[in-house]
Short mmCIF file of C-alpha atoms and ligand atoms in Angstrom, two decimals:
data_model
loop_
_atom_site.label_atom_id
_atom_site.label_comp_id
_atom_site.label_asym_id
_atom_site.label_seq_id
_atom_site.Cartn_x
_atom_site.Cartn_y
_atom_site.Cartn_z
CA MET A 1 66.87 98.60 158.44
CA ASN A 2 69.56 98.90 160.13
CA VAL A 3 70.25 98.02 163.63
CA ALA A 4 70.44 102.20 164.56
CA SER A 5 67.26 102.75 162.56
CA GLN A 6 66.06 99.91 164.77
CA ILE A 7 66.80 100.99 167.88
CA ASP A 8 64.92 104.59 166.79
CA ALA A 9 62.06 102.79 165.76
CA PHE A 10 61.57 101.49 168.82
CA ARG A 11 62.31 105.35 170.65
CA ARG A 12 59.95 106.88 168.39
CA GLU A 13 57.07 104.01 169.32
CA TRP A 14 58.03 104.23 173.57
CA GLY A 15 57.99 107.73 173.64
CA ALA A 16 58.62 109.08 176.75
CA ARG A 17 57.71 105.86 178.11
CA LEU A 18 60.88 104.95 177.68
CA ILE A 19 64.38 106.94 179.35
CA ILE A 20 67.73 105.95 177.96
CA LEU A 21 71.04 106.34 180.24
CA GLY A 22 73.92 106.70 177.99
CA HIS A 23 76.64 107.19 181.12
CA HIS A 24 80.10 109.04 179.30
CA TYR A 25 82.52 106.64 179.12
CA GLN A 26 79.53 104.93 176.89
CA THR A 27 81.25 104.26 172.96
CA SER A 28 79.72 107.04 170.44
CA GLU A 29 77.63 104.63 168.96
CA VAL A 30 76.12 103.54 171.64
CA LEU A 31 75.51 107.41 172.85
CA ALA A 32 73.44 107.87 169.76
CA HIS A 33 70.52 106.60 170.85
CA ALA A 34 70.59 107.97 174.94
CA ASP A 35 68.14 110.59 175.74
CA VAL A 36 70.69 111.58 178.15
CA ILE A 37 74.28 111.32 178.78
CA GLY A 38 76.25 112.16 181.80
CA ASP A 39 77.70 110.68 184.92
CA SER A 40 75.81 108.00 187.14
CA LEU A 41 73.82 109.97 189.80
CA GLU A 42 72.99 112.46 187.30
CA LEU A 43 71.42 110.00 184.79
CA SER A 44 69.97 108.54 187.79
CA ARG A 45 68.85 111.46 189.60
CA LYS A 46 67.20 112.30 185.77
CA ALA A 47 65.03 109.21 184.93
CA ALA A 48 63.42 109.21 187.85
CA ALA A 49 62.54 112.55 187.18
CA ALA A 50 61.44 111.43 184.15
CA ARG A 51 58.02 109.87 186.00
CA GLU A 52 56.88 109.21 182.64
CA ALA A 53 59.18 107.05 181.50
CA GLU A 54 57.96 103.31 182.58
CA ARG A 55 61.51 101.73 181.52
CA ILE A 56 65.43 103.34 181.98
CA VAL A 57 67.32 101.70 180.17
CA PHE A 58 70.88 102.35 181.96
CA CYS A 59 73.51 102.51 179.54
CA GLY A 60 76.31 102.28 182.42
CA VAL A 61 77.65 99.57 184.48
CA HIS A 62 76.03 97.44 187.03
CA PHE A 63 75.97 99.41 190.27
CA MET A 64 74.28 102.85 188.63
CA ALA A 65 71.83 100.56 187.28
CA GLU A 66 70.72 99.81 190.77
CA SER A 67 70.90 102.94 192.13
CA ALA A 68 68.65 104.11 189.31
CA ALA A 69 66.59 101.60 190.70
CA LEU A 70 66.52 102.58 193.89
CA LEU A 71 65.78 106.34 192.85
CA ALA A 72 62.91 105.05 190.91
CA ALA A 73 59.13 105.53 191.49
CA PRO A 74 57.21 101.41 191.80
CA GLN A 75 55.93 101.94 188.14
CA GLN A 76 59.51 102.54 186.73
CA GLN A 77 61.48 99.58 185.34
CA VAL A 78 65.23 99.66 185.25
CA TYR A 79 67.38 97.53 182.29
CA MET A 80 70.09 97.09 181.55
CA PRO A 81 71.49 96.29 177.66
CA ASP A 82 74.43 93.82 179.19
CA VAL A 83 73.62 92.49 183.20
CA GLN A 84 77.46 91.10 183.20
CA ALA A 85 78.83 95.02 182.57
CA GLY A 86 79.51 94.93 186.47
CA CYS A 87 82.09 96.94 187.94
CA PRO A 88 86.17 95.52 188.86
CA MET A 89 85.86 98.76 191.47
CA ALA A 90 82.87 98.54 193.01
CA GLU A 91 83.49 94.26 193.81
CA MET A 92 86.66 94.78 195.60
CA ALA A 93 84.53 95.69 198.21
CA ASP A 94 82.58 92.96 200.05
CA LEU A 95 80.67 92.66 203.15
CA PRO A 96 81.69 89.85 205.27
CA ARG A 97 85.53 91.77 204.89
CA VAL A 98 83.78 94.85 205.16
CA SER A 99 82.51 94.48 207.97
CA ALA A 100 85.53 93.03 209.83
CA ALA A 101 87.21 96.05 209.63
CA TRP A 102 84.59 97.57 211.17
CA ASP A 103 84.52 95.78 213.88
CA VAL A 104 88.27 96.20 213.74
CA LEU A 105 88.02 99.92 213.62
CA ASN A 106 85.34 100.26 216.45
CA ARG A 107 87.08 98.06 218.91
CA ILE A 108 90.34 100.03 219.20
CA ASP A 109 87.63 103.16 219.04
CA PRO A 110 83.79 102.63 219.52
CA GLY A 111 81.55 104.26 218.34
CA ASN A 112 83.84 106.98 217.27
CA TRP A 113 83.65 106.28 212.74
CA ILE A 114 80.98 106.76 210.19
CA PRO A 115 81.24 105.25 207.04
CA VAL A 116 81.59 107.27 203.74
CA VAL A 117 81.11 104.91 200.18
CA TYR A 118 80.81 106.67 197.21
CA VAL A 119 78.88 105.63 194.68
CA ASN A 120 80.70 103.34 192.67
CA SER A 121 79.71 100.96 194.71
CA GLN A 122 77.65 97.26 195.10
CA ALA A 123 74.05 98.84 197.06
CA ASP A 124 74.83 95.78 199.06
CA LEU A 125 77.98 98.38 200.77
CA LYS A 126 75.71 101.58 200.04
CA ALA A 127 73.27 99.70 203.10
CA PHE A 128 75.75 98.71 205.30
CA CYS A 129 76.88 102.02 205.50
CA GLY A 130 73.35 103.41 205.07
CA ASN A 131 72.50 101.53 207.96
CA ARG A 132 75.60 102.73 210.62
CA GLY A 133 74.95 106.38 210.47
CA GLY A 134 77.42 106.66 207.10
CA ILE A 135 77.00 107.84 203.65
CA THR A 136 76.82 108.37 200.03
CA CYS A 137 80.06 110.68 197.73
CA THR A 138 80.65 111.08 194.43
CA SER A 139 83.34 111.99 193.22
CA SER A 140 82.06 115.53 192.54
CA ASN A 141 81.16 116.14 196.25
CA ALA A 142 83.38 113.89 198.02
CA ARG A 143 84.72 116.95 199.65
CA LYS A 144 81.20 118.16 200.65
CA VAL A 145 81.15 114.73 202.16
CA LEU A 146 84.33 114.48 203.95
CA GLN A 147 84.05 117.88 205.40
CA TRP A 148 80.92 116.83 207.02
CA VAL A 149 81.63 114.38 208.97
CA LEU A 150 84.61 116.18 210.31
CA ASP A 151 82.30 118.57 211.42
CA GLN A 152 79.69 115.80 213.54
CA ASN A 153 84.47 114.88 214.77
CA ARG A 154 84.43 112.00 213.83
CA ARG A 155 87.16 109.30 211.70
CA ILE A 156 86.52 108.30 208.22
CA PHE A 157 85.46 104.54 207.06
CA PHE A 158 86.70 105.36 202.91
CA LEU A 159 85.53 102.67 200.61
CA PRO A 160 85.66 101.05 198.04
CA ASP A 161 88.17 104.09 196.28
CA GLU A 162 91.99 104.14 198.56
CA HIS A 163 92.80 106.95 195.58
CA LEU A 164 89.58 109.10 195.46
CA GLY A 165 89.80 109.67 199.40
CA THR A 166 92.94 109.69 200.06
CA ASN A 167 93.72 112.55 197.16
CA THR A 168 89.70 113.95 198.68
CA LEU A 169 91.28 114.53 202.37
CA HIS A 170 94.67 115.50 201.31
CA ASP A 171 93.15 118.33 198.85
CA MET A 172 91.50 119.52 202.33
CA GLY A 173 94.63 120.44 203.62
CA PHE A 174 95.82 116.62 205.78
CA PRO A 175 99.05 115.22 205.85
CA ASP A 176 99.19 112.33 204.36
CA GLU A 177 100.27 110.73 207.79
CA ALA A 178 96.19 111.63 208.44
CA VAL A 179 94.72 108.89 206.13
CA VAL A 180 95.72 104.97 207.12
CA VAL A 181 95.22 102.00 203.56
CA TYR A 182 93.10 99.27 204.77
CA ASP A 183 94.46 96.42 202.64
CA PRO A 184 91.29 94.21 202.93
CA ARG A 185 94.44 91.17 201.77
CA GLN A 186 96.02 90.80 204.96
CA SER A 187 95.02 90.04 207.55
CA GLY A 188 94.28 93.28 209.67
CA GLY A 189 94.36 95.35 207.15
CA ALA A 190 97.56 95.47 207.84
CA VAL A 191 97.38 98.44 209.75
CA PRO A 192 99.59 99.10 213.16
CA GLU A 193 97.15 99.66 215.98
CA ALA A 194 98.44 103.05 216.28
CA ALA A 195 98.21 105.00 213.10
CA LEU A 196 94.25 104.18 213.66
CA ARG A 197 94.18 105.07 216.41
CA ASN A 198 95.49 108.58 215.30
CA CYS A 199 94.40 108.94 212.11
CA ARG A 200 91.62 111.35 209.83
CA MET A 201 90.56 108.38 208.28
CA VAL A 202 91.03 104.64 206.42
CA ALA A 203 90.74 104.11 203.25
CA TRP A 204 90.13 100.82 201.84
CA LYS A 205 92.46 99.32 199.30
CA GLY A 206 89.65 99.67 196.33
CA PHE A 207 90.90 100.67 192.81
CA CYS A 208 89.76 101.72 189.32
CA ARG A 209 92.05 100.29 187.04
CA VAL A 210 91.15 102.59 184.39
CA HIS A 211 92.81 105.93 186.00
CA THR A 212 95.68 103.84 188.06
CA LEU A 213 97.06 102.59 185.14
CA PHE A 214 98.40 106.73 184.42
CA THR A 215 101.49 107.51 186.26
CA SER A 216 102.99 110.22 186.98
CA GLU A 217 105.57 109.23 184.04
CA GLN A 218 103.38 110.08 181.99
CA VAL A 219 102.93 113.13 183.00
CA ARG A 220 106.33 113.90 182.82
CA GLU A 221 106.31 113.00 179.02
CA VAL A 222 103.48 115.05 178.35
CA ARG A 223 104.71 118.33 179.79
CA ARG A 224 108.45 117.28 177.64
CA LEU A 225 106.61 116.93 174.46
CA HIS A 226 103.88 119.74 174.95
CA PRO A 227 104.94 122.31 177.78
CA ALA A 228 101.94 125.23 177.09
CA ALA A 229 98.99 121.56 178.01
CA ARG A 230 97.49 122.00 181.02
CA VAL A 231 97.17 118.04 182.87
CA ILE A 232 93.51 117.30 184.28
CA VAL A 233 92.86 113.70 185.55
CA HIS A 234 90.56 111.94 187.83
CA PRO A 235 90.40 111.97 191.25
CA GLU A 236 90.49 107.62 190.99
CA SER A 237 93.68 108.53 189.83
CA PRO A 238 96.95 107.13 192.52
CA LYS A 239 97.78 110.48 194.71
CA GLU A 240 101.20 111.26 192.96
CA VAL A 241 100.05 111.41 189.06
CA ALA A 242 96.54 113.97 190.58
CA ARG A 243 99.34 115.96 192.68
CA LEU A 244 101.79 116.32 189.50
CA ALA A 245 99.10 117.77 187.04
CA ASP A 246 97.78 120.70 186.87
CA ALA A 247 93.71 120.08 188.31
CA HIS A 248 92.30 116.73 189.14
CA GLY A 249 88.48 116.97 188.92
CA SER A 250 85.39 114.40 188.28
CA THR A 251 84.16 113.29 184.96
CA ALA A 252 81.96 116.58 185.09
CA GLN A 253 84.41 118.44 186.18
CA ILE A 254 86.26 117.93 183.39
CA ILE A 255 84.28 118.29 181.08
CA ASP A 256 83.94 122.78 182.74
CA TYR A 257 87.92 122.13 182.67
CA VAL A 258 87.88 121.96 179.41
CA ARG A 259 84.80 124.12 178.16
CA ALA A 260 86.76 127.01 179.94
CA ALA A 261 89.33 126.61 178.86
CA PRO A 262 90.72 129.74 175.82
CA GLU A 263 90.93 128.71 172.56
CA GLY A 264 94.05 127.74 171.44
CA SER A 265 94.41 125.30 174.68
CA ILE A 266 96.66 122.36 174.50
CA ILE A 267 94.44 119.98 177.12
CA VAL A 268 96.16 116.26 178.18
CA ILE A 269 93.26 114.66 180.46
CA GLY A 270 93.42 110.94 182.75
CA THR A 271 89.98 109.59 181.91
CA GLU A 272 88.67 107.11 180.40
CA ARG A 273 89.46 107.16 176.32
CA HIS A 274 85.98 107.75 175.42
CA LEU A 275 84.86 110.57 177.21
CA VAL A 276 88.52 112.17 176.36
CA GLU A 277 88.07 111.07 172.41
CA ARG A 278 83.95 112.53 172.14
CA LEU A 279 85.59 116.08 174.11
CA ALA A 280 89.13 115.41 171.44
CA GLU A 281 86.05 115.51 168.17
CA GLU A 282 84.01 118.54 170.09
CA TYR A 283 86.62 120.59 169.90
CA ARG A 284 88.47 119.66 166.58
CA GLY A 285 89.85 122.57 165.25
CA ARG A 286 89.99 125.31 168.94
CA LYS A 287 91.56 123.44 171.30
CA THR A 288 93.74 119.48 171.26
CA ILE A 289 92.68 117.72 173.97
CA LEU A 290 95.16 114.37 174.58
CA THR A 291 94.64 111.79 176.41
CA LEU A 292 97.25 111.20 179.01
CA TRP A 293 97.34 107.43 177.84
CA PRO A 294 94.73 105.28 176.23
CA SER A 295 93.13 103.33 178.80
CA GLY A 296 89.41 102.09 178.27
CA CYS A 297 86.00 100.36 180.63
CA ALA A 298 86.41 97.19 179.23
CA ASN A 299 83.62 96.81 181.34
CA MET A 300 81.67 100.07 180.40
CA ALA A 301 82.70 99.00 176.14
CA ARG A 302 80.62 95.74 176.81
CA THR A 303 77.32 97.55 176.14
CA ASN A 304 76.93 97.86 172.23
CA PRO A 305 73.55 98.67 170.14
CA THR A 306 72.94 95.71 168.53
CA LYS A 307 72.45 94.04 172.90
CA LEU A 308 70.36 98.18 173.09
CA PHE A 309 68.44 96.52 170.06
CA ASP A 310 67.38 93.50 171.23
CA LEU A 311 66.35 94.24 175.17
CA LEU A 312 64.38 96.57 173.21
CA SER A 313 62.63 94.19 170.90
CA THR A 314 62.61 91.43 173.46
CA TRP A 315 62.78 92.83 177.40
CA PRO A 316 64.22 89.54 178.88
CA GLU A 317 63.34 89.60 182.74
CA ARG A 318 67.27 88.72 183.21
CA ASN A 319 68.17 92.27 181.74
CA ARG A 320 66.11 93.82 184.38
CA ILE A 321 67.38 95.58 187.28
CA ALA A 322 65.84 95.52 191.06
CA VAL A 323 67.49 95.84 194.34
CA SER A 324 66.30 93.87 197.21
CA SER A 325 63.86 94.68 199.91
CA ASP A 326 66.07 94.21 202.15
CA VAL A 327 68.68 96.16 201.24
CA ALA A 328 67.04 98.77 199.20
CA PRO A 329 65.53 100.33 202.36
CA ASP A 330 68.71 101.30 203.92
CA ALA A 331 71.02 102.15 200.03
CA ARG A 332 68.28 104.97 199.73
CA LEU A 333 69.53 106.48 203.27
CA ALA A 334 72.94 106.70 202.65
CA LEU A 335 71.97 108.15 199.04
CA ASP A 336 69.51 110.46 200.87
CA ARG A 337 71.52 112.46 203.22
CA MET A 338 74.58 113.37 200.72
CA MET A 339 71.36 114.03 199.16
CA ARG A 340 70.23 116.78 201.48
CA LEU A 341 74.16 118.56 202.09
S1 SF4 B 1 85.81 103.48 185.53
FE1 SF4 B 1 86.75 102.43 186.68
S2 SF4 B 1 85.26 102.97 187.90
FE2 SF4 B 1 84.74 103.20 186.72
S3 SF4 B 1 83.05 101.04 185.67
FE3 SF4 B 1 84.85 100.96 185.01
S4 SF4 B 1 86.46 100.07 186.73
FE4 SF4 B 1 84.63 100.83 187.72
#
């Protein structure tokens, strides 16, 4: 029996007691074994709702499995086929430097900040925010979450992705000067105090290596080669790219955009290449789907069917993901605030 057949046999044996989640950026060979395919939070919610599932296997990166563990019932255990699959962007915001920045902001304007943390973050950062009245957001609901902060007449401390924060506030009609970017590698974030006093958002200088590879030159070149094409990019892309594109949106919004486009459309997509390649295959002969640039996530690619099979056949404790009880309640608080919106 080959690996795929052996995985199928495990899935049949376990039935509803096992649920395998696959993020959109996984390869098709991995997703062939997924019970549910989606973006990170959607997958965690579905796993938590499948209460008969005793074991949840997350084919994605570490912060996603942590979110699944935070939302899981006590009897559900969460595993990853490769626990080394991290997210470099999530790791760019470490607690000591975030705490130092928080102190700077509150010295300048005490009590007037709300931390907003993208779900692409580690559980301890979610907890830091939850504990300080903060909230998580996704790339789909970032606008609604930022509005929730602004409606309270407070200012936003956005972590860890500069681009999602900046692009979203711009979409809401704010000028570029409303955002200052805090560079944790520089003393005081390399931001003058006056700028911190006057802005609406301080955005942490974190980024996704996959989406920051997209450039405005690529968009211009695509328009030259395919004048009829429409370009859509993920909001983790730099602001020049997001503004030059016809649209920007989360993974789910990109998929909806392609679905809604008329037959014969040419759509160029700036996001992780495995999703774009799958959409190209799905719409072959009806719509032309091209990648803006073949940018892939090396961490997502760490998971493969062989590692999935190894996990299912041995269930090693080292592949189990749990969130420490010191951190979990506050991290859940940040997630709960978002889910109540
Ligand atoms: S695509 Fe970017 S944000 Fe997503 S896991 Fe990879 S590095 Fe992290």
